[in-house]
Short mmCIF file of the N, C-alpha and C atoms (twelve columns), coordinates in Angstrom:
data_MODEL
# 
_entry.id   MODEL 
# 
loop_
_atom_site.group_PDB 
_atom_site.id 
_atom_site.type_symbol 
_atom_site.label_atom_id 
_atom_site.label_alt_id 
_atom_site.label_comp_id 
_atom_site.label_asym_id 
_atom_site.label_seq_id 
_atom_site.Cartn_x 
_atom_site.Cartn_y 
_atom_site.Cartn_z 
_atom_site.pdbx_PDB_model_num 
ATOM 1   N N  . MET A 1   10.294  -2.641  -8.737  1 
ATOM 2   C CA . MET A 1   10.089  -3.760  -7.780  1 
ATOM 3   C C  . MET A 1   8.984   -5.133  -8.183  1 
ATOM 4   N N  . SER A 2   10.086  -6.224  -8.059  1 
ATOM 5   C CA . SER A 2   9.374   -7.585  -8.225  1 
ATOM 6   C C  . SER A 2   7.990   -7.786  -7.196  1 
ATOM 7   N N  . ARG A 3   7.111   -8.429  -7.862  1 
ATOM 8   C CA . ARG A 3   6.527   -9.023  -6.523  1 
ATOM 9   C C  . ARG A 3   6.454   -10.668 -6.913  1 
ATOM 10  N N  . LEU A 4   6.496   -11.048 -6.150  1 
ATOM 11  C CA . LEU A 4   6.590   -12.465 -5.469  1 
ATOM 12  C C  . LEU A 4   5.438   -12.965 -6.025  1 
ATOM 13  N N  . GLU A 5   5.433   -14.463 -7.135  1 
ATOM 14  C CA . GLU A 5   4.404   -15.376 -7.596  1 
ATOM 15  C C  . GLU A 5   3.713   -16.158 -5.999  1 
ATOM 16  N N  . MET A 6   2.523   -15.887 -5.845  1 
ATOM 17  C CA . MET A 6   2.013   -16.916 -5.235  1 
ATOM 18  C C  . MET A 6   1.582   -18.437 -5.334  1 
ATOM 19  N N  . VAL A 7   2.275   -19.409 -4.700  1 
ATOM 20  C CA . VAL A 7   2.649   -20.496 -4.822  1 
ATOM 21  C C  . VAL A 7   1.232   -21.453 -3.793  1 
ATOM 22  N N  . ALA A 8   1.335   -22.440 -4.330  1 
ATOM 23  C CA . ALA A 8   -0.122  -22.908 -3.117  1 
ATOM 24  C C  . ALA A 8   0.777   -24.005 -2.569  1 
ATOM 25  N N  . HIS A 9   0.414   -24.208 -1.306  1 
ATOM 26  C CA . HIS A 9   0.982   -24.927 0.047   1 
ATOM 27  C C  . HIS A 9   0.390   -25.873 0.662   1 
ATOM 28  N N  . LYS A 10  1.074   -27.212 0.905   1 
ATOM 29  C CA . LYS A 10  0.215   -27.448 1.455   1 
ATOM 30  C C  . LYS A 10  0.929   -28.451 2.490   1 
ATOM 31  N N  . PHE A 11  0.659   -28.345 3.986   1 
ATOM 32  C CA . PHE A 11  1.415   -29.205 4.910   1 
ATOM 33  C C  . PHE A 11  0.080   -29.003 6.064   1 
ATOM 34  N N  . THR A 12  0.632   -30.248 7.543   1 
ATOM 35  C CA . THR A 12  -0.181  -30.114 8.310   1 
ATOM 36  C C  . THR A 12  0.814   -30.453 9.391   1 
ATOM 37  N N  . LEU A 13  0.227   -29.576 10.501  1 
ATOM 38  C CA . LEU A 13  0.813   -29.426 12.029  1 
ATOM 39  C C  . LEU A 13  -0.236  -30.471 12.978  1 
ATOM 40  N N  . VAL A 14  0.607   -30.944 13.701  1 
ATOM 41  C CA . VAL A 14  0.172   -32.141 14.385  1 
ATOM 42  C C  . VAL A 14  -0.026  -31.303 15.761  1 
ATOM 43  N N  . LEU A 15  -1.273  -31.019 16.480  1 
ATOM 44  C CA . LEU A 15  -1.352  -29.879 17.801  1 
ATOM 45  C C  . LEU A 15  -0.715  -30.775 19.302  1 
ATOM 46  N N  . SER A 16  -0.657  -30.369 19.518  1 
ATOM 47  C CA . SER A 16  -0.162  -30.702 21.606  1 
ATOM 48  C C  . SER A 16  -1.152  -31.178 22.136  1 
ATOM 49  N N  . ARG A 17  -2.228  -30.829 22.028  1 
ATOM 50  C CA . ARG A 17  -4.027  -31.629 22.510  1 
ATOM 51  C C  . ARG A 17  -5.083  -31.148 21.546  1 
ATOM 52  N N  . ASP A 18  -6.361  -31.683 22.222  1 
ATOM 53  C CA . ASP A 18  -7.452  -31.392 21.103  1 
ATOM 54  C C  . ASP A 18  -7.439  -30.132 21.337  1 
ATOM 55  N N  . VAL A 19  -8.731  -29.463 20.527  1 
ATOM 56  C CA . VAL A 19  -8.890  -28.341 20.992  1 
ATOM 57  C C  . VAL A 19  -10.689 -28.146 20.702  1 
ATOM 58  N N  . THR A 20  -11.097 -27.201 21.465  1 
ATOM 59  C CA . THR A 20  -12.347 -27.178 21.311  1 
ATOM 60  C C  . THR A 20  -12.940 -26.365 19.904  1 
ATOM 61  N N  . ASP A 21  -14.385 -26.283 19.464  1 
ATOM 62  C CA . ASP A 21  -14.501 -25.656 18.312  1 
ATOM 63  C C  . ASP A 21  -14.606 -24.101 18.240  1 
ATOM 64  N N  . ASP A 22  -14.728 -23.173 19.807  1 
ATOM 65  C CA . ASP A 22  -14.416 -21.694 19.412  1 
ATOM 66  C C  . ASP A 22  -12.917 -21.865 19.316  1 
ATOM 67  N N  . GLU A 23  -11.514 -22.876 19.850  1 
ATOM 68  C CA . GLU A 23  -10.533 -22.668 19.432  1 
ATOM 69  C C  . GLU A 23  -10.422 -22.874 17.907  1 
ATOM 70  N N  . LEU A 24  -10.838 -23.502 17.074  1 
ATOM 71  C CA . LEU A 24  -11.062 -23.958 15.843  1 
ATOM 72  C C  . LEU A 24  -11.550 -23.036 15.091  1 
ATOM 73  N N  . THR A 25  -12.395 -22.128 15.968  1 
ATOM 74  C CA . THR A 25  -12.701 -20.978 15.391  1 
ATOM 75  C C  . THR A 25  -12.187 -20.010 15.076  1 
ATOM 76  N N  . MET A 26  -11.077 -19.628 16.036  1 
ATOM 77  C CA . MET A 26  -10.232 -18.778 15.986  1 
ATOM 78  C C  . MET A 26  -9.104  -19.288 15.370  1 
ATOM 79  N N  . LEU A 27  -8.365  -20.613 15.033  1 
ATOM 80  C CA . LEU A 27  -7.172  -20.760 14.227  1 
ATOM 81  C C  . LEU A 27  -7.456  -20.629 12.989  1 
ATOM 82  N N  . ARG A 28  -9.031  -20.995 12.684  1 
ATOM 83  C CA . ARG A 28  -9.363  -20.529 10.876  1 
ATOM 84  C C  . ARG A 28  -9.826  -19.141 10.746  1 
ATOM 85  N N  . GLU A 29  -9.727  -18.299 11.490  1 
ATOM 86  C CA . GLU A 29  -9.561  -16.969 11.512  1 
ATOM 87  C C  . GLU A 29  -8.021  -16.261 11.218  1 
ATOM 88  N N  . ALA A 30  -7.628  -16.782 12.391  1 
ATOM 89  C CA . ALA A 30  -5.933  -16.559 12.296  1 
ATOM 90  C C  . ALA A 30  -4.809  -17.043 11.428  1 
ATOM 91  N N  . GLY A 31  -5.330  -18.304 10.936  1 
ATOM 92  C CA . GLY A 31  -4.593  -18.994 9.935   1 
ATOM 93  C C  . GLY A 31  -4.649  -18.326 8.522   1 
ATOM 94  N N  . PRO A 32  -3.949  -18.513 7.974   1 
ATOM 95  C CA . PRO A 32  -3.848  -18.538 6.441   1 
ATOM 96  C C  . PRO A 32  -4.469  -19.566 5.570   1 
ATOM 97  N N  . GLY A 33  -5.078  -19.425 4.642   1 
ATOM 98  C CA . GLY A 33  -5.776  -20.034 3.519   1 
ATOM 99  C C  . GLY A 33  -6.790  -21.509 4.508   1 
ATOM 100 N N  . GLU A 34  -7.164  -22.190 3.791   1 
ATOM 101 C CA . GLU A 34  -8.287  -23.410 4.262   1 
ATOM 102 C C  . GLU A 34  -7.407  -24.018 5.249   1 
ATOM 103 N N  . VAL A 35  -8.201  -24.760 6.270   1 
ATOM 104 C CA . VAL A 35  -7.432  -25.517 6.766   1 
ATOM 105 C C  . VAL A 35  -8.457  -26.357 7.403   1 
ATOM 106 N N  . THR A 36  -8.237  -27.645 7.725   1 
ATOM 107 C CA . THR A 36  -8.961  -28.838 7.749   1 
ATOM 108 C C  . THR A 36  -8.440  -29.404 9.337   1 
ATOM 109 N N  . ALA A 37  -9.681  -29.785 10.306  1 
ATOM 110 C CA . ALA A 37  -8.906  -30.536 11.453  1 
ATOM 111 C C  . ALA A 37  -9.287  -31.796 11.343  1 
ATOM 112 N N  . SER A 38  -8.781  -32.481 11.942  1 
ATOM 113 C CA . SER A 38  -8.713  -34.166 11.865  1 
ATOM 114 C C  . SER A 38  -8.110  -34.614 13.061  1 
ATOM 115 N N  . THR A 39  -9.087  -35.861 13.770  1 
ATOM 116 C CA . THR A 39  -8.134  -36.416 14.395  1 
ATOM 117 C C  . THR A 39  -7.215  -38.064 13.732  1 
ATOM 118 N N  . THR A 40  -6.079  -38.409 14.047  1 
ATOM 119 C CA . THR A 40  -5.085  -39.720 13.696  1 
ATOM 120 C C  . THR A 40  -4.815  -40.259 14.991  1 
ATOM 121 N N  . LYS A 41  -3.636  -41.361 14.294  1 
ATOM 122 C CA . LYS A 41  -2.780  -41.740 15.282  1 
ATOM 123 C C  . LYS A 41  -1.597  -41.332 15.405  1 
ATOM 124 N N  . LEU A 42  -0.807  -41.430 16.319  1 
ATOM 125 C CA . LEU A 42  0.612   -40.772 16.702  1 
ATOM 126 C C  . LEU A 42  0.961   -42.309 15.805  1 
ATOM 127 N N  . PRO A 43  1.983   -41.798 15.074  1 
ATOM 128 C CA . PRO A 43  2.544   -42.521 14.229  1 
ATOM 129 C C  . PRO A 43  3.710   -43.620 15.217  1 
ATOM 130 N N  . THR A 44  3.792   -43.466 16.178  1 
ATOM 131 C CA . THR A 44  4.965   -44.084 17.072  1 
ATOM 132 C C  . THR A 44  3.992   -44.783 17.882  1 
ATOM 133 N N  . ASN A 45  2.665   -44.642 18.472  1 
ATOM 134 C CA . ASN A 45  2.021   -44.849 19.161  1 
ATOM 135 C C  . ASN A 45  0.590   -45.100 19.037  1 
ATOM 136 N N  . PRO A 46  0.209   -45.780 18.729  1 
ATOM 137 C CA . PRO A 46  -1.012  -46.480 17.484  1 
ATOM 138 C C  . PRO A 46  -2.059  -45.858 18.429  1 
ATOM 139 N N  . ASP A 47  -1.636  -46.124 19.692  1 
ATOM 140 C CA . ASP A 47  -2.937  -46.297 21.219  1 
ATOM 141 C C  . ASP A 47  -3.139  -44.877 21.102  1 
ATOM 142 N N  . VAL A 48  -2.139  -43.666 20.775  1 
ATOM 143 C CA . VAL A 48  -2.362  -42.180 20.893  1 
ATOM 144 C C  . VAL A 48  -3.089  -41.529 19.762  1 
ATOM 145 N N  . LYS A 49  -4.593  -41.016 20.320  1 
ATOM 146 C CA . LYS A 49  -4.760  -40.219 19.058  1 
ATOM 147 C C  . LYS A 49  -4.280  -38.348 19.242  1 
ATOM 148 N N  . VAL A 50  -4.070  -37.905 18.224  1 
ATOM 149 C CA . VAL A 50  -3.775  -36.774 18.061  1 
ATOM 150 C C  . VAL A 50  -4.917  -35.778 16.716  1 
ATOM 151 N N  . ARG A 51  -4.551  -34.517 17.795  1 
ATOM 152 C CA . ARG A 51  -5.084  -33.484 16.528  1 
ATOM 153 C C  . ARG A 51  -4.214  -33.023 15.812  1 
ATOM 154 N N  . GLN A 52  -4.620  -32.855 14.241  1 
ATOM 155 C CA . GLN A 52  -4.112  -32.196 13.458  1 
ATOM 156 C C  . GLN A 52  -4.569  -31.078 12.951  1 
ATOM 157 N N  . LEU A 53  -4.101  -30.290 12.235  1 
ATOM 158 C CA . LEU A 53  -4.727  -29.371 11.104  1 
ATOM 159 C C  . LEU A 53  -4.030  -29.085 9.843   1 
ATOM 160 N N  . ASP A 54  -4.931  -29.732 9.014   1 
ATOM 161 C CA . ASP A 54  -4.096  -29.322 7.267   1 
ATOM 162 C C  . ASP A 54  -4.593  -28.175 6.678   1 
ATOM 163 N N  . PHE A 55  -3.421  -27.642 5.885   1 
ATOM 164 C CA . PHE A 55  -3.497  -26.289 5.594   1 
ATOM 165 C C  . PHE A 55  -3.463  -26.822 4.081   1 
ATOM 166 N N  . ASP A 56  -4.233  -25.819 3.394   1 
ATOM 167 C CA . ASP A 56  -3.642  -25.961 1.717   1 
ATOM 168 C C  . ASP A 56  -4.388  -24.221 1.348   1 
ATOM 169 N N  . THR A 57  -2.760  -23.569 1.397   1 
ATOM 170 C CA . THR A 57  -2.987  -22.525 0.636   1 
ATOM 171 C C  . THR A 57  -2.401  -21.649 -0.076  1 
ATOM 172 N N  . GLU A 58  -2.266  -20.418 -0.012  1 
ATOM 173 C CA . GLU A 58  -1.144  -20.002 -1.698  1 
ATOM 174 C C  . GLU A 58  -0.358  -18.576 -0.804  1 
ATOM 175 N N  . GLY A 59  0.645   -18.785 -0.782  1 
ATOM 176 C CA . GLY A 59  1.491   -17.845 0.006   1 
ATOM 177 C C  . GLY A 59  2.984   -17.581 -1.393  1 
ATOM 178 N N  . GLU A 60  3.927   -16.441 -0.812  1 
ATOM 179 C CA . GLU A 60  5.269   -16.401 -1.659  1 
ATOM 180 C C  . GLU A 60  6.031   -17.530 -1.375  1 
ATOM 181 N N  . SER A 61  5.926   -17.999 -0.054  1 
ATOM 182 C CA . SER A 61  6.956   -18.648 0.139   1 
ATOM 183 C C  . SER A 61  6.382   -19.882 1.478   1 
ATOM 184 N N  . LEU A 62  7.069   -21.248 1.254   1 
ATOM 185 C CA . LEU A 62  6.317   -21.891 2.533   1 
ATOM 186 C C  . LEU A 62  6.809   -21.528 3.639   1 
ATOM 187 N N  . ALA A 63  7.972   -20.720 4.087   1 
ATOM 188 C CA . ALA A 63  8.104   -20.052 5.284   1 
ATOM 189 C C  . ALA A 63  7.112   -19.228 5.608   1 
ATOM 190 N N  . ALA A 64  6.468   -18.453 4.610   1 
ATOM 191 C CA . ALA A 64  5.666   -17.259 5.164   1 
ATOM 192 C C  . ALA A 64  4.356   -18.280 5.673   1 
ATOM 193 N N  . VAL A 65  3.798   -19.143 4.766   1 
ATOM 194 C CA . VAL A 65  2.767   -19.669 5.389   1 
ATOM 195 C C  . VAL A 65  2.665   -20.242 6.462   1 
ATOM 196 N N  . LEU A 66  3.867   -20.980 6.865   1 
ATOM 197 C CA . LEU A 66  4.260   -21.652 7.764   1 
ATOM 198 C C  . LEU A 66  4.116   -20.978 9.044   1 
ATOM 199 N N  . LYS A 67  4.805   -19.558 8.880   1 
ATOM 200 C CA . LYS A 67  5.238   -18.493 9.780   1 
ATOM 201 C C  . LYS A 67  3.560   -18.190 10.102  1 
ATOM 202 N N  . ALA A 68  2.806   -17.918 9.409   1 
ATOM 203 C CA . ALA A 68  1.145   -17.169 9.870   1 
ATOM 204 C C  . ALA A 68  0.678   -18.290 10.535  1 
ATOM 205 N N  . ALA A 69  0.990   -20.021 9.919   1 
ATOM 206 C CA . ALA A 69  -0.231  -20.857 10.643  1 
ATOM 207 C C  . ALA A 69  0.658   -20.961 12.393  1 
ATOM 208 N N  . LEU A 70  1.710   -20.576 12.422  1 
ATOM 209 C CA . LEU A 70  2.506   -21.092 13.931  1 
ATOM 210 C C  . LEU A 70  1.855   -19.903 14.738  1 
ATOM 211 N N  . GLU A 71  1.827   -18.725 14.022  1 
ATOM 212 C CA . GLU A 71  1.005   -17.646 14.922  1 
ATOM 213 C C  . GLU A 71  0.252   -17.738 14.880  1 
ATOM 214 N N  . ALA A 72  -0.762  -18.668 14.152  1 
ATOM 215 C CA . ALA A 72  -2.047  -18.721 14.213  1 
ATOM 216 C C  . ALA A 72  -2.457  -19.446 15.884  1 
ATOM 217 N N  . VAL A 73  -1.827  -20.521 16.153  1 
ATOM 218 C CA . VAL A 73  -1.581  -21.591 17.012  1 
ATOM 219 C C  . VAL A 73  -1.437  -20.977 18.503  1 
ATOM 220 N N  . ARG A 74  -0.334  -19.629 18.003  1 
ATOM 221 C CA . ARG A 74  0.033   -19.455 19.333  1 
ATOM 222 C C  . ARG A 74  -1.269  -18.178 20.022  1 
ATOM 223 N N  . THR A 75  -2.288  -18.736 19.223  1 
ATOM 224 C CA . THR A 75  -3.131  -17.483 19.757  1 
ATOM 225 C C  . THR A 75  -4.227  -18.006 20.647  1 
ATOM 226 N N  . VAL A 76  -4.042  -19.395 20.440  1 
ATOM 227 C CA . VAL A 76  -4.793  -20.342 21.632  1 
ATOM 228 C C  . VAL A 76  -4.118  -20.714 22.696  1 
ATOM 229 N N  . PRO A 77  -4.390  -20.498 24.256  1 
ATOM 230 C CA . PRO A 77  -3.940  -20.776 25.202  1 
ATOM 231 C C  . PRO A 77  -3.510  -22.384 25.255  1 
ATOM 232 N N  . ASP A 78  -2.499  -22.233 25.871  1 
ATOM 233 C CA . ASP A 78  -2.082  -23.612 25.916  1 
ATOM 234 C C  . ASP A 78  -1.752  -24.399 24.797  1 
ATOM 235 N N  . LEU A 79  -1.837  -23.725 23.892  1 
ATOM 236 C CA . LEU A 79  -1.705  -24.433 22.549  1 
ATOM 237 C C  . LEU A 79  -0.177  -24.694 21.752  1 
ATOM 238 N N  . SER A 80  0.446   -26.099 21.471  1 
ATOM 239 C CA . SER A 80  1.600   -25.816 20.426  1 
ATOM 240 C C  . SER A 80  0.874   -27.041 19.688  1 
ATOM 241 N N  . VAL A 81  2.679   -26.894 18.832  1 
ATOM 242 C CA . VAL A 81  2.617   -27.705 17.719  1 
ATOM 243 C C  . VAL A 81  3.686   -28.777 17.947  1 
ATOM 244 N N  . SER A 82  3.147   -30.216 17.600  1 
ATOM 245 C CA . SER A 82  4.158   -31.332 18.390  1 
ATOM 246 C C  . SER A 82  5.254   -32.032 16.838  1 
ATOM 247 N N  . SER A 83  4.598   -31.238 15.653  1 
ATOM 248 C CA . SER A 83  5.458   -32.085 14.735  1 
ATOM 249 C C  . SER A 83  4.443   -31.675 13.297  1 
ATOM 250 N N  . LEU A 84  5.160   -31.287 11.987  1 
ATOM 251 C CA . LEU A 84  5.266   -30.526 11.007  1 
ATOM 252 C C  . LEU A 84  5.417   -31.631 9.890   1 
ATOM 253 N N  . SER A 85  4.488   -31.495 9.170   1 
ATOM 254 C CA . SER A 85  4.722   -32.532 8.186   1 
ATOM 255 C C  . SER A 85  4.363   -31.730 6.308   1 
ATOM 256 N N  . VAL A 86  5.121   -31.883 5.702   1 
ATOM 257 C CA . VAL A 86  5.733   -31.128 4.286   1 
ATOM 258 C C  . VAL A 86  5.155   -31.983 3.641   1 
ATOM 259 N N  . PRO A 87  4.674   -32.701 2.433   1 
ATOM 260 C CA . PRO A 87  4.595   -32.877 1.137   1 
ATOM 261 C C  . PRO A 87  5.485   -33.174 0.582   1 
ATOM 262 N N  . ALA A 88  6.546   -33.792 0.044   1 
ATOM 263 C CA . ALA A 88  7.748   -33.614 -1.172  1 
ATOM 264 C C  . ALA A 88  7.000   -33.017 -2.771  1 
ATOM 265 N N  . ARG A 89  7.656   -32.378 -3.307  1 
ATOM 266 C CA . ARG A 89  7.054   -31.781 -4.546  1 
ATOM 267 C C  . ARG A 89  8.039   -31.641 -5.584  1 
ATOM 268 N N  . GLU A 90  7.424   -32.260 -6.387  1 
ATOM 269 C CA . GLU A 90  8.221   -32.642 -7.776  1 
ATOM 270 C C  . GLU A 90  8.414   -31.313 -8.518  1 
ATOM 271 N N  . PRO A 91  8.937   -31.620 -9.640  1 
ATOM 272 C CA . PRO A 91  9.849   -30.282 -9.784  1 
ATOM 273 C C  . PRO A 91  8.788   -29.436 -10.716 1 
ATOM 274 N N  . ASP A 92  7.502   -29.825 -11.312 1 
ATOM 275 C CA . ASP A 92  6.369   -29.005 -11.591 1 
ATOM 276 C C  . ASP A 92  6.154   -28.559 -10.634 1 
ATOM 277 N N  . GLY A 93  5.954   -28.802 -9.377  1 
ATOM 278 C CA . GLY A 93  5.282   -28.115 -8.067  1 
ATOM 279 C C  . GLY A 93  4.229   -28.527 -7.219  1 
ATOM 280 N N  . GLU A 94  4.407   -30.225 -7.852  1 
ATOM 281 C CA . GLU A 94  3.491   -30.687 -7.401  1 
ATOM 282 C C  . GLU A 94  3.028   -31.879 -6.082  1 
ATOM 283 N N  . ALA A 95  2.501   -31.684 -4.972  1 
ATOM 284 C CA . ALA A 95  2.914   -32.544 -3.694  1 
ATOM 285 C C  . ALA A 95  2.617   -33.803 -4.224  1 
ATOM 286 N N  . THR A 96  3.944   -34.495 -3.828  1 
ATOM 287 C CA . THR A 96  4.093   -36.003 -3.976  1 
ATOM 288 C C  . THR A 96  3.779   -36.617 -2.684  1 
ATOM 289 N N  . GLY A 97  4.153   -36.652 -1.251  1 
ATOM 290 C CA . GLY A 97  3.694   -37.489 -0.570  1 
ATOM 291 C C  . GLY A 97  4.057   -36.305 0.660   1 
ATOM 292 N N  . GLY A 98  4.532   -37.207 1.890   1 
ATOM 293 C CA . GLY A 98  4.893   -36.202 3.102   1 
ATOM 294 C C  . GLY A 98  6.420   -36.871 3.773   1 
ATOM 295 N N  . THR A 99  6.681   -35.554 4.444   1 
ATOM 296 C CA . THR A 99  7.656   -35.722 5.311   1 
ATOM 297 C C  . THR A 99  7.474   -35.303 6.810   1 
ATOM 298 N N  . GLN A 100 7.325   -35.796 7.639   1 
ATOM 299 C CA . GLN A 100 7.478   -35.322 8.981   1 
ATOM 300 C C  . GLN A 100 8.749   -34.959 10.107  1 
ATOM 301 N N  . ARG A 101 8.302   -34.111 10.543  1 
ATOM 302 C CA . ARG A 101 9.197   -33.904 11.295  1 
ATOM 303 C C  . ARG A 101 9.446   -33.275 13.187  1 
ATOM 304 N N  . SER A 102 9.626   -34.299 14.044  1 
ATOM 305 C CA . SER A 102 9.608   -33.799 15.501  1 
ATOM 306 C C  . SER A 102 10.056  -32.160 15.762  1 
ATOM 307 N N  . ALA A 103 8.673   -31.623 16.586  1 
ATOM 308 C CA . ALA A 103 8.813   -30.186 16.772  1 
ATOM 309 C C  . ALA A 103 10.534  -30.163 17.879  1 
ATOM 310 N N  . ASP A 104 11.053  -31.752 18.063  1 
ATOM 311 C CA . ASP A 104 12.187  -31.624 18.860  1 
ATOM 312 C C  . ASP A 104 13.493  -31.714 18.136  1 
ATOM 313 N N  . GLU A 105 13.277  -32.290 16.407  1 
ATOM 314 C CA . GLU A 105 14.525  -32.244 15.629  1 
ATOM 315 C C  . GLU A 105 14.570  -30.723 15.228  1 
ATOM 316 N N  . PRO A 106 15.838  -30.758 14.683  1 
ATOM 317 C CA . PRO A 106 15.758  -28.899 14.392  1 
ATOM 318 C C  . PRO A 106 15.839  -29.090 12.414  1 
ATOM 319 N N  . ALA A 107 15.282  -27.623 12.210  1 
ATOM 320 C CA . ALA A 107 14.575  -27.865 10.941  1 
ATOM 321 C C  . ALA A 107 15.201  -26.604 10.596  1 
ATOM 322 N N  . VAL A 108 15.488  -26.215 9.169   1 
ATOM 323 C CA . VAL A 108 16.042  -25.133 8.388   1 
ATOM 324 C C  . VAL A 108 14.776  -24.745 7.633   1 
ATOM 325 N N  . VAL A 109 14.032  -23.725 7.813   1 
ATOM 326 C CA . VAL A 109 12.853  -23.152 6.850   1 
ATOM 327 C C  . VAL A 109 13.358  -22.210 6.207   1 
ATOM 328 N N  . GLY A 110 13.697  -21.833 5.055   1 
ATOM 329 C CA . GLY A 110 14.334  -20.641 4.197   1 
ATOM 330 C C  . GLY A 110 12.936  -20.032 2.921   1 
ATOM 331 N N  . GLY A 111 13.379  -18.704 2.739   1 
ATOM 332 C CA . GLY A 111 12.254  -18.159 1.957   1 
ATOM 333 C C  . GLY A 111 13.043  -16.964 1.535   1 
ATOM 334 N N  . ARG A 112 11.765  -16.431 0.639   1 
ATOM 335 C CA . ARG A 112 12.601  -15.080 -0.078  1 
ATOM 336 C C  . ARG A 112 11.588  -13.732 0.488   1 
# 
């Protein structure tokens, strides 16, 4: 049986609402790897502030760590993800920037 290599992954989840300190602790305990919370402005409306979680973690695939992060969000009542941002990767695996997709836009996330 072959073992998949652990790869570094960085991504950001924009949340549907602000979270309390207790909820942030729940997210950190349930989620994959390092998670940092921050507040930023909504790209489509700079007057609206949104809460986001930045993940820096390792996993066998991006799909696996995204699934774990989304499952962590589900542990907090009335919380959801409004968008996802994943930096593009160079052929050597280094992140180069970001691509943001609304939760309403269809996306295909694959993994092995």
